[in-house]
Short mmCIF file of C-alpha atoms in Angstrom, two decimals:
data_model
loop_
_atom_site.label_atom_id
_atom_site.label_comp_id
_atom_site.label_asym_id
_atom_site.label_seq_id
_atom_site.Cartn_x
_atom_site.Cartn_y
_atom_site.Cartn_z
CA MET A 12 51.08 14.89 84.06
CA LEU A 13 53.67 16.04 81.28
CA GLN A 14 52.90 19.01 79.67
CA GLY A 15 51.28 19.15 76.40
CA HIS A 16 50.25 15.18 76.30
CA ARG A 17 47.74 12.65 77.98
CA VAL A 18 50.85 11.02 80.35
CA ILE A 19 50.03 10.60 84.00
CA LEU A 20 53.31 9.58 85.85
CA ARG A 21 54.42 8.70 89.24
CA ALA A 22 55.23 11.77 91.29
CA ASP A 23 58.53 10.43 92.29
CA PHE A 24 59.47 9.14 88.60
CA GLU A 25 63.02 9.84 89.33
CA GLY A 26 63.51 7.75 91.34
CA VAL A 27 62.97 5.00 88.55
CA LYS A 28 66.94 5.76 87.72
CA GLY A 29 68.68 2.52 87.30
CA LYS A 30 65.57 0.36 87.55
CA VAL A 31 63.27 -0.15 84.25
CA ALA A 32 60.60 1.91 82.95
CA LEU A 33 57.00 0.58 82.95
CA LEU A 34 54.81 2.07 80.12
CA SER A 35 51.27 1.42 79.28
CA GLY A 36 47.93 3.21 78.00
CA GLY A 37 45.60 2.76 75.36
CA GLY A 38 42.07 4.41 74.92
CA SER A 39 40.17 6.58 78.05
CA GLY A 40 37.08 4.62 78.77
CA HIS A 41 38.66 1.77 80.75
CA GLU A 42 39.03 3.53 84.08
CA PRO A 43 40.50 2.93 86.04
CA ALA A 44 42.81 2.17 83.59
CA HIS A 45 45.37 2.38 82.71
CA ALA A 46 46.67 6.09 84.81
CA GLY A 47 44.87 4.43 88.15
CA TYR A 48 47.98 1.48 88.46
CA VAL A 49 50.57 4.49 87.84
CA GLY A 50 52.35 4.34 91.19
CA ARG A 51 55.41 2.78 92.90
CA GLY A 52 55.84 -0.75 92.68
CA MET A 53 53.28 -0.56 89.12
CA LEU A 54 53.23 1.37 86.33
CA THR A 55 56.10 4.40 86.01
CA GLY A 56 53.59 6.18 83.66
CA ALA A 57 50.64 5.94 81.39
CA ILE A 58 49.32 7.40 78.08
CA ALA A 59 45.83 7.78 77.51
CA GLY A 60 44.08 8.39 74.25
CA PRO A 61 40.24 9.66 73.62
CA VAL A 62 37.46 7.51 74.43
CA PHE A 63 38.20 3.81 72.97
CA THR A 64 41.16 5.36 70.83
CA SER A 65 44.49 4.70 70.93
CA PRO A 66 46.98 6.75 72.02
CA PRO A 67 48.96 9.28 69.64
CA VAL A 68 52.47 7.91 68.96
CA GLY A 69 53.74 11.38 69.78
CA SER A 70 52.44 11.09 73.65
CA ILE A 71 54.00 7.88 73.68
CA VAL A 72 57.69 9.22 72.11
CA ALA A 73 57.66 11.71 74.70
CA ALA A 74 56.55 9.30 77.76
CA ILE A 75 59.49 7.15 76.69
CA ARG A 76 61.71 9.80 76.17
CA THR A 77 60.93 11.45 80.09
CA VAL A 78 61.66 8.24 81.82
CA ALA A 79 64.79 7.38 79.72
CA GLN A 80 66.00 11.11 80.34
CA ALA A 81 65.41 9.97 84.37
CA GLY A 82 67.70 7.47 84.30
CA ALA A 83 65.82 4.61 83.70
CA GLU A 84 67.43 1.26 83.04
CA GLY A 85 65.47 0.64 79.94
CA VAL A 86 61.61 0.66 78.95
CA LEU A 87 59.06 -1.71 78.59
CA LEU A 88 55.61 -0.55 76.67
CA ILE A 89 52.86 -3.33 78.14
CA VAL A 90 50.35 -3.13 75.24
CA LYS A 91 47.22 -4.13 75.05
CA ASN A 92 46.33 -6.74 71.91
CA TYR A 93 44.21 -4.28 69.55
CA THR A 94 45.49 -3.37 66.10
CA GLY A 95 45.66 0.76 66.95
CA ASP A 96 47.23 0.02 70.15
CA ARG A 97 50.63 -2.08 67.99
CA LEU A 98 50.44 -0.09 65.77
CA ASN A 99 51.12 3.18 67.88
CA PHE A 100 53.11 1.92 70.39
CA GLY A 101 55.27 -0.63 67.93
CA LEU A 102 55.76 2.77 65.99
CA ALA A 103 56.90 4.60 69.09
CA LEU A 104 58.89 1.42 70.08
CA GLU A 105 61.08 2.38 66.45
CA ARG A 106 61.20 6.24 66.49
CA ALA A 107 62.74 5.37 70.62
CA ARG A 108 65.10 2.97 69.77
CA GLY A 109 66.19 4.97 66.97
CA GLU A 110 67.05 7.62 69.17
CA GLY A 111 69.08 5.10 71.64
CA THR A 112 66.65 4.30 73.81
CA LYS A 113 66.46 0.26 74.86
CA VAL A 114 62.66 -0.03 74.86
CA GLU A 115 60.52 -3.82 74.38
CA MET A 116 57.26 -4.52 73.90
CA VAL A 117 54.76 -7.01 75.53
CA VAL A 118 51.19 -7.63 73.67
CA ILE A 119 48.87 -8.77 76.42
CA GLY A 120 45.68 -10.94 74.83
CA ASP A 121 44.09 -12.91 77.35
CA ASP A 122 40.73 -12.68 75.67
CA CYS A 123 38.89 -16.31 76.00
CA ALA A 124 36.07 -15.47 73.91
CA PHE A 125 37.21 -16.79 70.64
CA SER A 126 37.66 -21.38 69.92
CA LEU A 127 39.72 -19.98 66.78
CA PRO A 128 41.04 -16.69 66.94
CA LYS A 129 41.11 -14.36 64.56
CA LYS A 130 44.52 -13.33 62.69
CA ALA A 131 44.55 -10.41 64.74
CA GLY A 132 45.06 -12.97 67.96
CA ARG A 133 43.41 -13.02 71.41
CA ARG A 134 42.29 -9.37 72.65
CA GLY A 135 43.55 -7.68 75.59
CA LEU A 136 41.43 -7.15 78.17
CA CYS A 137 41.30 -6.87 81.93
CA GLY A 138 44.63 -9.89 82.60
CA THR A 139 46.89 -7.02 81.38
CA VAL A 140 46.15 -5.37 84.95
CA LEU A 141 48.04 -8.86 86.11
CA ILE A 142 50.39 -8.16 84.19
CA HIS A 143 51.34 -4.15 85.52
CA LYS A 144 51.38 -5.99 89.36
CA ILE A 145 53.91 -8.42 88.25
CA ALA A 146 55.88 -6.29 85.57
CA GLY A 147 55.93 -3.43 88.58
CA ALA A 148 57.10 -5.72 91.44
CA LEU A 149 59.88 -6.95 89.28
CA ALA A 150 60.39 -3.36 87.90
CA GLU A 151 60.95 -2.16 91.60
CA GLU A 152 63.35 -5.31 92.70
CA GLY A 153 65.70 -4.21 89.97
CA LYS A 154 65.54 -6.69 87.66
CA SER A 155 66.58 -6.04 84.33
CA LEU A 156 64.49 -5.40 81.21
CA LYS A 157 65.26 -8.89 79.45
CA GLU A 158 64.76 -10.96 82.76
CA ILE A 159 61.05 -8.88 83.33
CA LEU A 160 59.99 -9.36 79.53
CA HIS A 161 60.84 -13.60 79.63
CA ILE A 162 59.02 -13.51 83.35
CA VAL A 163 55.67 -11.17 81.94
CA GLU A 164 55.28 -13.03 78.62
CA SER A 165 55.62 -16.87 80.50
CA ALA A 166 52.81 -15.01 82.98
CA ALA A 167 50.87 -13.68 80.36
CA ILE A 168 49.66 -17.36 78.72
CA ARG A 169 48.94 -18.88 81.95
CA ILE A 170 46.22 -15.26 82.18
CA GLY A 171 42.15 -16.02 80.52
CA THR A 172 39.79 -13.43 80.97
CA LEU A 173 35.83 -14.12 79.66
CA GLY A 174 33.18 -11.03 79.89
CA VAL A 175 29.44 -10.96 79.92
CA SER A 176 26.87 -8.63 80.10
CA LEU A 177 23.37 -7.32 80.19
CA SER A 178 23.70 -3.79 78.05
CA PRO A 179 25.82 -2.50 75.61
CA CYS A 180 27.75 0.72 76.31
CA SER A 181 27.50 4.17 74.65
CA VAL A 182 30.31 6.22 73.32
CA PRO A 183 29.52 9.61 74.27
CA GLY A 184 27.10 11.25 71.19
CA ALA A 185 26.60 8.33 69.90
CA GLY A 186 24.17 5.82 70.33
CA PRO A 187 24.64 1.57 72.17
CA THR A 188 27.23 0.23 70.33
CA PHE A 189 24.82 -3.63 70.28
CA LYS A 190 20.83 -3.94 71.33
CA LEU A 191 20.16 -6.94 73.62
CA ALA A 192 16.54 -7.32 74.72
CA PRO A 193 15.94 -6.60 78.38
CA ASP A 194 15.94 -10.77 78.76
CA GLU A 195 19.30 -11.25 76.98
CA LEU A 196 23.17 -11.29 77.93
CA GLU A 197 25.75 -11.34 75.58
CA LEU A 198 28.97 -13.63 76.16
CA GLY A 199 32.54 -13.22 75.27
CA LEU A 200 32.01 -9.03 74.59
CA GLY A 201 34.57 -6.62 74.23
CA ILE A 202 35.90 -3.73 75.97
CA HIS A 203 35.48 -1.16 72.91
CA GLY A 204 31.24 -2.33 72.88
CA GLU A 205 31.99 -4.74 70.40
CA ALA A 206 29.56 -7.70 70.50
CA GLY A 207 30.02 -11.22 71.94
CA VAL A 208 30.52 -14.83 70.73
CA ARG A 209 27.19 -15.88 71.60
CA ARG A 210 24.01 -14.39 73.05
CA GLY A 211 21.16 -16.14 75.53
CA LYS A 212 18.85 -15.73 77.59
CA MET A 213 18.88 -14.10 81.02
CA MET A 214 20.18 -16.71 84.15
CA SER A 215 21.00 -16.90 87.39
CA SER A 216 24.58 -15.95 88.64
CA ASP A 217 25.29 -19.02 88.88
CA GLU A 218 24.42 -20.49 86.07
CA VAL A 219 25.73 -17.68 84.14
CA VAL A 220 29.59 -18.07 86.07
CA LYS A 221 29.43 -22.02 84.77
CA VAL A 222 28.63 -20.85 81.35
CA MET A 223 31.86 -18.80 81.34
CA MET A 224 34.14 -21.05 83.25
CA ASP A 225 33.09 -23.87 80.59
CA HIS A 226 33.60 -21.83 77.37
CA MET A 227 36.92 -20.39 79.47
CA THR A 228 38.25 -23.83 80.55
CA ASP A 229 36.53 -26.20 76.86
CA PRO A 230 39.31 -28.47 75.58
CA SER A 231 38.59 -27.58 71.98
CA SER A 232 38.63 -24.07 72.19
CA GLN A 233 42.04 -22.61 71.46
CA SER A 234 42.11 -19.39 73.55
CA ARG A 235 41.43 -21.75 76.64
CA VAL A 236 42.74 -21.84 80.12
CA GLU A 237 44.38 -24.79 80.61
CA LEU A 238 42.69 -25.22 84.35
CA SER A 239 42.88 -29.22 86.42
CA PRO A 240 41.78 -29.92 89.99
CA GLY A 241 44.69 -29.16 92.19
CA ASP A 242 45.52 -26.04 90.05
CA THR A 243 46.22 -22.81 92.28
CA VAL A 244 44.77 -19.77 90.83
CA ILE A 245 44.60 -15.85 91.12
CA LEU A 246 40.90 -14.80 90.37
CA VAL A 247 39.56 -11.12 88.97
CA VAL A 248 35.79 -10.25 89.21
CA ASN A 249 35.95 -7.45 86.95
CA ASN A 250 32.90 -4.95 86.62
CA LEU A 251 32.73 -3.73 82.96
CA GLY A 252 31.21 -0.30 84.80
CA GLY A 253 27.53 -0.29 85.40
CA LEU A 254 27.03 -3.05 87.51
CA SER A 255 26.24 -2.33 91.49
CA CYS A 256 28.70 -3.72 94.42
CA LEU A 257 25.85 -6.45 95.49
CA GLU A 258 25.73 -7.55 92.28
CA LEU A 259 29.77 -7.98 91.81
CA GLN A 260 29.91 -9.67 95.02
CA ILE A 261 27.24 -12.31 94.14
CA VAL A 262 28.82 -13.42 91.15
CA ALA A 263 31.97 -13.35 92.89
CA SER A 264 30.39 -16.02 95.16
CA SER A 265 29.24 -17.86 92.14
CA ALA A 266 33.03 -17.75 90.60
CA VAL A 267 34.42 -18.84 93.79
CA HIS A 268 31.89 -22.25 94.30
CA CYS A 269 32.07 -22.83 90.95
CA LEU A 270 36.41 -23.03 90.82
CA GLU A 271 36.55 -25.01 94.22
CA GLY A 272 33.32 -27.35 92.82
CA ARG A 273 36.12 -28.09 90.21
CA GLY A 274 38.90 -28.91 92.45
CA VAL A 275 40.70 -25.54 91.98
CA GLN A 276 42.51 -23.89 94.95
CA ILE A 277 42.08 -19.47 95.07
CA GLN A 278 44.75 -18.42 96.14
CA ARG A 279 44.16 -14.49 95.92
CA ALA A 280 41.00 -13.09 94.86
CA MET A 281 40.27 -9.09 93.12
CA VAL A 282 36.71 -8.05 93.53
CA GLY A 283 36.27 -4.66 91.91
CA SER A 284 36.34 -1.96 88.96
CA PHE A 285 39.79 -2.35 87.13
CA MET A 286 39.15 -2.54 83.75
CA THR A 287 35.94 -1.32 82.84
CA ALA A 288 33.99 -0.46 79.43
CA LEU A 289 32.31 3.43 79.83
CA GLU A 290 28.41 1.74 81.59
CA MET A 291 28.12 -1.57 80.55
CA SER A 292 26.18 -3.32 83.26
CA GLY A 293 28.43 -6.16 82.82
CA VAL A 294 31.36 -8.51 84.16
CA SER A 295 34.76 -10.46 83.24
CA LEU A 296 36.63 -13.04 84.85
CA THR A 297 40.03 -13.38 85.06
CA ILE A 298 41.98 -16.26 86.15
CA MET A 299 45.73 -16.75 86.43
CA LYS A 300 47.28 -19.66 87.23
CA CYS A 301 49.75 -18.86 89.44
CA THR A 302 53.47 -20.43 90.53
CA PRO A 303 54.79 -19.62 94.05
CA GLU A 304 56.59 -16.86 92.45
CA LEU A 305 54.30 -15.20 90.76
CA LEU A 306 52.43 -15.03 94.09
CA LEU A 307 55.31 -13.33 95.95
CA LEU A 308 55.05 -10.55 93.29
CA PHE A 309 51.44 -10.04 92.91
CA ASP A 310 51.39 -9.91 97.04
CA SER A 311 54.13 -7.16 96.75
CA GLU A 312 53.55 -3.92 98.05
CA THR A 313 52.60 -1.10 95.50
CA SER A 314 51.45 2.59 96.06
CA ALA A 315 49.29 2.70 92.51
CA PRO A 316 45.54 3.93 93.49
CA ALA A 317 43.35 1.82 91.96
CA TRP A 318 45.51 -1.36 92.92
CA PRO A 319 43.22 -2.62 95.97
CA ARG A 320 44.08 -3.51 99.25
CA ILE A 321 43.83 -7.61 98.98
CA SER A 322 43.73 -10.30 101.51
CA ARG A 323 47.22 -12.14 101.96
CA PHE A 324 45.08 -15.77 102.31
CA PRO A 325 43.80 -18.22 99.94
CA VAL A 326 39.84 -17.67 99.39
CA THR A 327 37.61 -19.96 100.05
CA GLY A 328 33.47 -20.32 99.32
CA GLN A 329 33.18 -22.04 102.72
CA THR A 330 31.64 -20.47 105.34
CA ARG A 331 33.27 -20.83 108.64
CA ILE A 332 30.29 -20.83 111.44
CA PHE A 333 31.25 -19.79 115.08
CA GLN A 334 28.51 -20.47 117.69
CA CYS A 335 26.39 -18.10 119.68
CA ALA A 336 27.45 -17.12 123.13
CA PRO A 337 24.64 -18.04 125.30
CA GLU A 338 22.36 -15.38 126.39
CA SER A 339 23.07 -14.72 130.17
CA THR A 340 20.78 -13.07 133.02
CA THR A 341 20.88 -11.65 135.93
CA TYR A 342 17.76 -13.36 137.16
CA GLU A 343 16.82 -16.45 138.26
CA GLU A 344 13.28 -18.58 138.67
CA SER A 345 13.72 -21.98 140.30
CA LYS A 346 9.60 -22.35 140.26
CA PRO A 347 7.41 -20.35 138.53
CA ASP A 348 4.87 -18.01 140.63
CA THR A 349 1.17 -19.80 138.93
CA MET A 350 -0.60 -16.39 140.35
CA SER A 351 1.85 -14.03 138.70
CA VAL A 352 1.88 -16.43 135.49
CA GLN A 353 -2.27 -16.21 135.43
CA VAL A 354 -2.48 -12.12 135.75
CA TYR A 355 0.36 -11.91 133.51
CA SER A 356 -1.65 -14.11 130.59
CA ARG A 357 -4.84 -12.36 131.64
CA VAL A 358 -2.94 -8.82 130.90
CA LEU A 359 -1.60 -9.81 127.96
CA GLY A 360 -4.60 -11.92 126.15
CA ARG A 361 -6.62 -8.59 127.06
CA VAL A 362 -3.99 -6.28 125.39
CA CYS A 363 -4.13 -8.29 122.50
CA LEU A 364 -7.84 -8.34 122.13
CA ALA A 365 -7.80 -4.24 122.23
CA LEU A 366 -5.07 -4.07 119.53
CA LEU A 367 -6.65 -6.68 117.03
CA ALA A 368 -10.08 -4.68 117.61
CA LEU A 369 -8.28 -2.10 116.22
CA GLU A 370 -6.52 -2.84 112.81
CA GLU A 371 -8.76 -0.98 110.79
CA GLU A 372 -8.96 2.28 112.54
CA LEU A 373 -5.46 2.21 113.10
CA ASN A 374 -4.90 1.98 109.63
CA ASP A 375 -7.45 4.15 108.76
CA LEU A 376 -5.28 7.01 111.09
CA ASP A 377 -1.84 5.70 109.39
CA ARG A 378 -3.04 6.35 106.04
CA ALA A 379 -2.79 10.06 106.73
CA ALA A 380 1.00 10.02 107.06
CA GLY A 381 2.71 6.51 106.64
CA ASP A 382 2.05 3.51 104.38
CA GLY A 383 -1.62 2.41 106.02
CA ASP A 384 -0.21 -0.80 107.58
CA CYS A 385 0.18 0.29 111.64
CA GLY A 386 -2.98 -1.46 112.62
CA SER A 387 -1.63 -4.24 110.50
CA THR A 388 1.63 -4.10 112.28
CA HIS A 389 0.14 -4.49 115.07
CA ALA A 390 -2.46 -6.94 114.74
CA ARG A 391 0.65 -9.25 113.30
CA ALA A 392 2.05 -8.37 117.29
CA ALA A 393 -1.00 -9.50 119.00
CA HIS A 394 -1.21 -12.59 116.99
CA ALA A 395 2.42 -13.53 117.46
CA ILE A 396 2.52 -12.75 121.45
CA GLN A 397 -0.96 -14.81 121.32
CA ASN A 398 0.64 -17.58 119.39
CA TRP A 399 3.93 -17.58 122.01
CA MET A 400 1.24 -17.89 124.87
CA ASN A 401 -0.03 -20.88 123.25
CA SER A 402 3.51 -22.62 122.86
CA GLN A 403 5.06 -21.76 125.78
CA GLN A 404 5.01 -21.08 129.35
CA VAL A 405 4.85 -17.99 130.45
CA PRO A 406 7.62 -16.55 132.63
CA SER A 407 6.63 -15.48 136.32
CA HIS A 408 9.56 -13.32 137.36
CA PRO A 409 8.88 -10.26 134.77
CA ALA A 410 12.64 -8.86 133.60
CA LYS A 411 12.66 -12.40 132.05
CA LEU A 412 8.62 -11.45 130.94
CA LEU A 413 9.34 -8.28 129.48
CA MET A 414 12.56 -9.70 128.00
CA ALA A 415 10.99 -12.50 125.97
CA LEU A 416 8.36 -10.18 124.42
CA SER A 417 11.16 -7.61 123.65
CA GLN A 418 12.32 -11.15 121.22
CA VAL A 419 8.56 -11.98 119.79
CA LEU A 420 8.25 -8.85 118.61
CA LEU A 421 11.65 -7.60 117.37
CA GLU A 422 11.16 -11.31 114.86
CA LYS A 423 6.96 -10.95 114.25
CA MET A 424 6.18 -7.44 114.46
CA GLY A 425 8.65 -5.70 112.09
CA GLY A 426 9.04 -2.25 110.75
CA THR A 427 9.79 0.76 112.73
CA SER A 428 7.48 -0.50 115.29
CA GLY A 429 8.48 -3.62 115.98
CA ALA A 430 12.13 -2.45 116.77
CA LEU A 431 10.61 0.79 118.96
CA TYR A 432 8.52 -2.16 121.59
CA SER A 433 11.78 -4.68 121.95
CA LEU A 434 13.76 -1.15 122.85
CA PHE A 435 11.44 0.19 125.26
CA LEU A 436 10.36 -3.64 126.56
CA THR A 437 14.47 -4.49 126.54
CA ALA A 438 15.43 -1.42 128.62
CA ALA A 439 12.32 -1.44 130.93
CA ALA A 440 13.24 -5.36 132.18
CA ARG A 441 16.60 -3.40 133.65
CA PRO A 442 15.25 -2.28 136.84
CA LEU A 443 13.33 -5.52 136.92
CA GLN A 444 15.82 -7.49 138.15
CA SER A 445 16.51 -6.58 140.70
CA MET A 446 13.95 -4.69 141.87
CA SER A 447 10.16 -5.76 142.70
CA GLY A 448 7.12 -4.05 143.80
CA PRO A 449 4.96 -0.75 142.23
CA GLN A 450 8.06 1.11 142.07
CA ALA A 451 9.89 -1.09 140.09
CA TRP A 452 7.45 -1.11 137.74
CA ALA A 453 7.67 3.12 137.65
CA SER A 454 10.96 2.31 137.01
CA ALA A 455 10.85 0.03 133.94
CA MET A 456 8.77 2.76 132.62
CA ASP A 457 10.99 5.84 133.25
CA ASP A 458 13.81 3.50 131.60
CA GLY A 459 12.23 2.34 128.58
CA ILE A 460 11.16 5.90 127.79
CA GLU A 461 14.79 6.75 127.94
CA ALA A 462 15.83 4.52 125.63
CA MET A 463 13.33 5.40 123.06
CA LYS A 464 14.36 9.04 123.34
CA ARG A 465 17.90 8.39 122.90
CA PHE A 466 17.74 6.03 120.21
CA GLY A 467 14.45 7.10 118.42
CA GLY A 468 15.23 10.51 118.34
CA ALA A 469 11.94 11.52 119.36
CA GLU A 470 10.97 13.68 122.50
CA PRO A 471 7.19 14.42 124.13
CA GLY A 472 5.61 17.13 121.38
CA ASP A 473 6.81 14.58 117.98
CA ARG A 474 3.71 13.58 117.75
CA THR A 475 4.53 10.07 118.38
CA MET A 476 3.88 7.10 120.38
CA LEU A 477 6.37 9.03 123.14
CA ASP A 478 3.36 11.32 124.30
CA PRO A 479 0.97 8.87 125.51
CA LEU A 480 3.82 7.36 127.12
CA CYS A 481 5.36 10.20 128.74
CA ALA A 482 2.04 11.09 130.07
CA THR A 483 1.38 7.75 131.69
CA SER A 484 5.40 8.11 133.38
CA GLY A 485 4.37 11.38 135.21
CA VAL A 486 1.24 9.53 136.52
CA LEU A 487 3.43 6.81 137.62
CA GLN A 488 6.21 8.58 139.86
CA SER A 489 3.58 7.80 142.28
CA LEU A 490 4.11 4.45 142.35
CA ARG A 491 7.05 5.12 144.36
CA THR A 492 5.29 6.71 147.56
CA PRO A 493 4.29 3.84 149.91
CA GLY A 494 0.74 3.19 150.45
CA CYS A 495 -0.38 4.51 147.25
CA ASP A 496 -3.45 2.73 145.74
CA LEU A 497 -2.46 0.75 142.12
CA MET A 498 -5.35 0.53 140.40
CA GLN A 499 -6.15 4.29 141.14
CA THR A 500 -2.91 5.33 139.94
CA LEU A 501 -3.24 2.91 136.78
CA SER A 502 -6.79 4.37 136.02
CA LEU A 503 -5.46 7.99 136.05
CA ALA A 504 -2.58 6.98 134.23
CA VAL A 505 -4.85 5.57 131.20
CA GLN A 506 -6.91 8.50 131.08
CA ARG A 507 -3.47 11.15 130.62
CA ALA A 508 -2.49 8.47 128.12
CA THR A 509 -6.18 8.46 126.32
CA GLU A 510 -5.32 12.42 126.53
CA ALA A 511 -2.12 12.32 125.51
CA ALA A 512 -2.93 10.71 122.48
CA ASP A 513 -5.53 12.14 120.93
CA SER A 514 -3.96 15.56 121.63
CA THR A 515 -1.48 14.29 118.78
CA ARG A 516 -4.11 15.70 116.14
CA HIS A 517 -3.28 19.15 117.60
CA MET A 518 0.56 18.49 117.26
CA THR A 519 3.29 18.83 114.13
CA ALA A 520 4.95 15.91 113.39
CA GLY A 521 8.64 15.91 114.77
CA ALA A 522 10.43 12.33 113.82
CA GLY A 523 8.90 9.41 112.40
CA ARG A 524 7.36 9.60 108.55
CA ALA A 525 5.00 12.04 108.96
CA SER A 526 7.42 14.48 110.16
CA TYR A 527 7.97 14.91 106.24
CA ILE A 528 4.16 15.99 106.02
CA GLY A 529 2.72 19.66 106.02
CA SER A 530 1.05 19.92 109.42
CA SER A 531 -2.02 20.91 108.27
CA SER A 532 -2.62 17.60 106.38
CA LEU A 533 -2.36 16.04 109.74
CA ASN A 534 -5.78 16.74 111.91
CA ARG A 535 -6.11 13.17 113.44
CA PRO A 536 -3.77 11.35 116.22
CA ASP A 537 -1.18 9.93 115.78
CA PRO A 538 -1.86 6.06 115.18
CA GLY A 539 1.35 4.71 117.06
CA ALA A 540 0.18 7.10 120.01
CA VAL A 541 -3.16 5.53 119.78
CA ALA A 542 -1.84 2.57 120.23
CA VAL A 543 -0.11 3.23 123.31
CA ALA A 544 -2.90 3.79 124.63
CA ALA A 545 -5.24 1.01 124.12
CA VAL A 546 -2.44 -1.56 125.38
CA LEU A 547 -1.87 0.27 128.35
CA LYS A 548 -6.11 0.58 128.60
CA GLY A 549 -5.82 -3.37 128.30
CA ILE A 550 -2.84 -3.49 131.35
CA MET A 551 -5.31 -2.17 133.57
CA GLU A 552 -8.66 -3.95 132.31
CA GLY A 553 -6.28 -7.26 132.72
CA LEU A 554 -5.17 -6.52 136.11
CA GLU A 555 -8.84 -5.20 137.13
CA LYS A 556 -10.30 -8.61 135.97
CA LYS A 557 -10.85 -10.73 138.91
#
């Protein structure tokens, strides 16, 4: 920074010796312009004025003197076309020339808003940033001041910019610079809060971009960008300050598709905040018709912090679709086991009926700590399983069955519950791929619980569905003992699960949405735990029924 002035200089500005120095600037409020473009391969320095006010002549002269004394082989001033900027930079240029410094100035006017530009000419907008880049690359190559001036003047007439906004901006200490109704947008506004040339009703991103492109390329406009099918361009989608990244990307997609629809090839695209207007909720589109030479300059390296890392490939709105890899399984089911299919169908039927019967009770329990939809979520899962059973053959291989149920619940149940059930079933299916018999189901329960603990973050005692599951797991360990009575074990497991679910009324929630509510508010069982106990009871009843 230059002492006593609002001037930012390259940290290595002494390295400008023997090369042309580039200076730019303007009022504050357009960040990251212009200070963000100071660096090797772009600007040597930037001079800032107060908000929306041209920098003082003295600061501009001081910056010119500093780079000249550092050995610069001439100085180029890059100025946006505004009266104050032209006057102050122009006066500084004359003073510096009077001191013997070789100085030139290029004035950038890329605004496409006015069909018949006023006497002051087209305003300087975001296209100025592209000139910073091109001039910076040329200076880094060691081009002379005369050569750089000629190339950037030729490049500047190939650039057009147009802005649109959903709101004005507010200068600190003052109110909005103009007023817009909530359902209106302003086309062709400036970057200092000036109203635009046309006001219209809210419309979709595709429609807005089409209006902008039509305006920018209108054959009757003297400010138009000459754009024809087959042309190659650089596109800049610039956030005027208040748009979210999501909104900006939507506009960028619309712009790419619009240009491609006109037969224009987009060689490069920049999307981000490059020249803003404080907090204005708007966007500007900049198009520069490019040549191979300009593209090389655009692609050259720079250390300027605000210049994005841009892919050096043409941009297209076409989507490249890759085929999904086929699902691989380690089990084979050459011939379905009819008996197993009947048992699984009966068990699933009982589970679904149990969950549907509990819908209102679970919703009521969930209102104490959630959004009151636990019962509806489980009912949705029950209906999804019923529809799945009616639409296809139930697998007889246990691993395939659990994987299929996992997918159904993940897609149809929704919410955290759907993800947790799906996670449990996916992990539980793993030991069933290579094991069979009661001990395999004990291992399946253990693996499912471990996956829920690992990825869900809960532990037994946290007042969640894990509490009845862990109580059940402890009982099912006896299935590993040869000769164990299956139904007697299941009956005891369901009893323990029901007790564990009821005991959650006395627990302090340690995970899930209920953990954000004081324990004094939770004097009823956890609805997820009650649902799990009901599922386990339904499994037992399905196995009992002959």
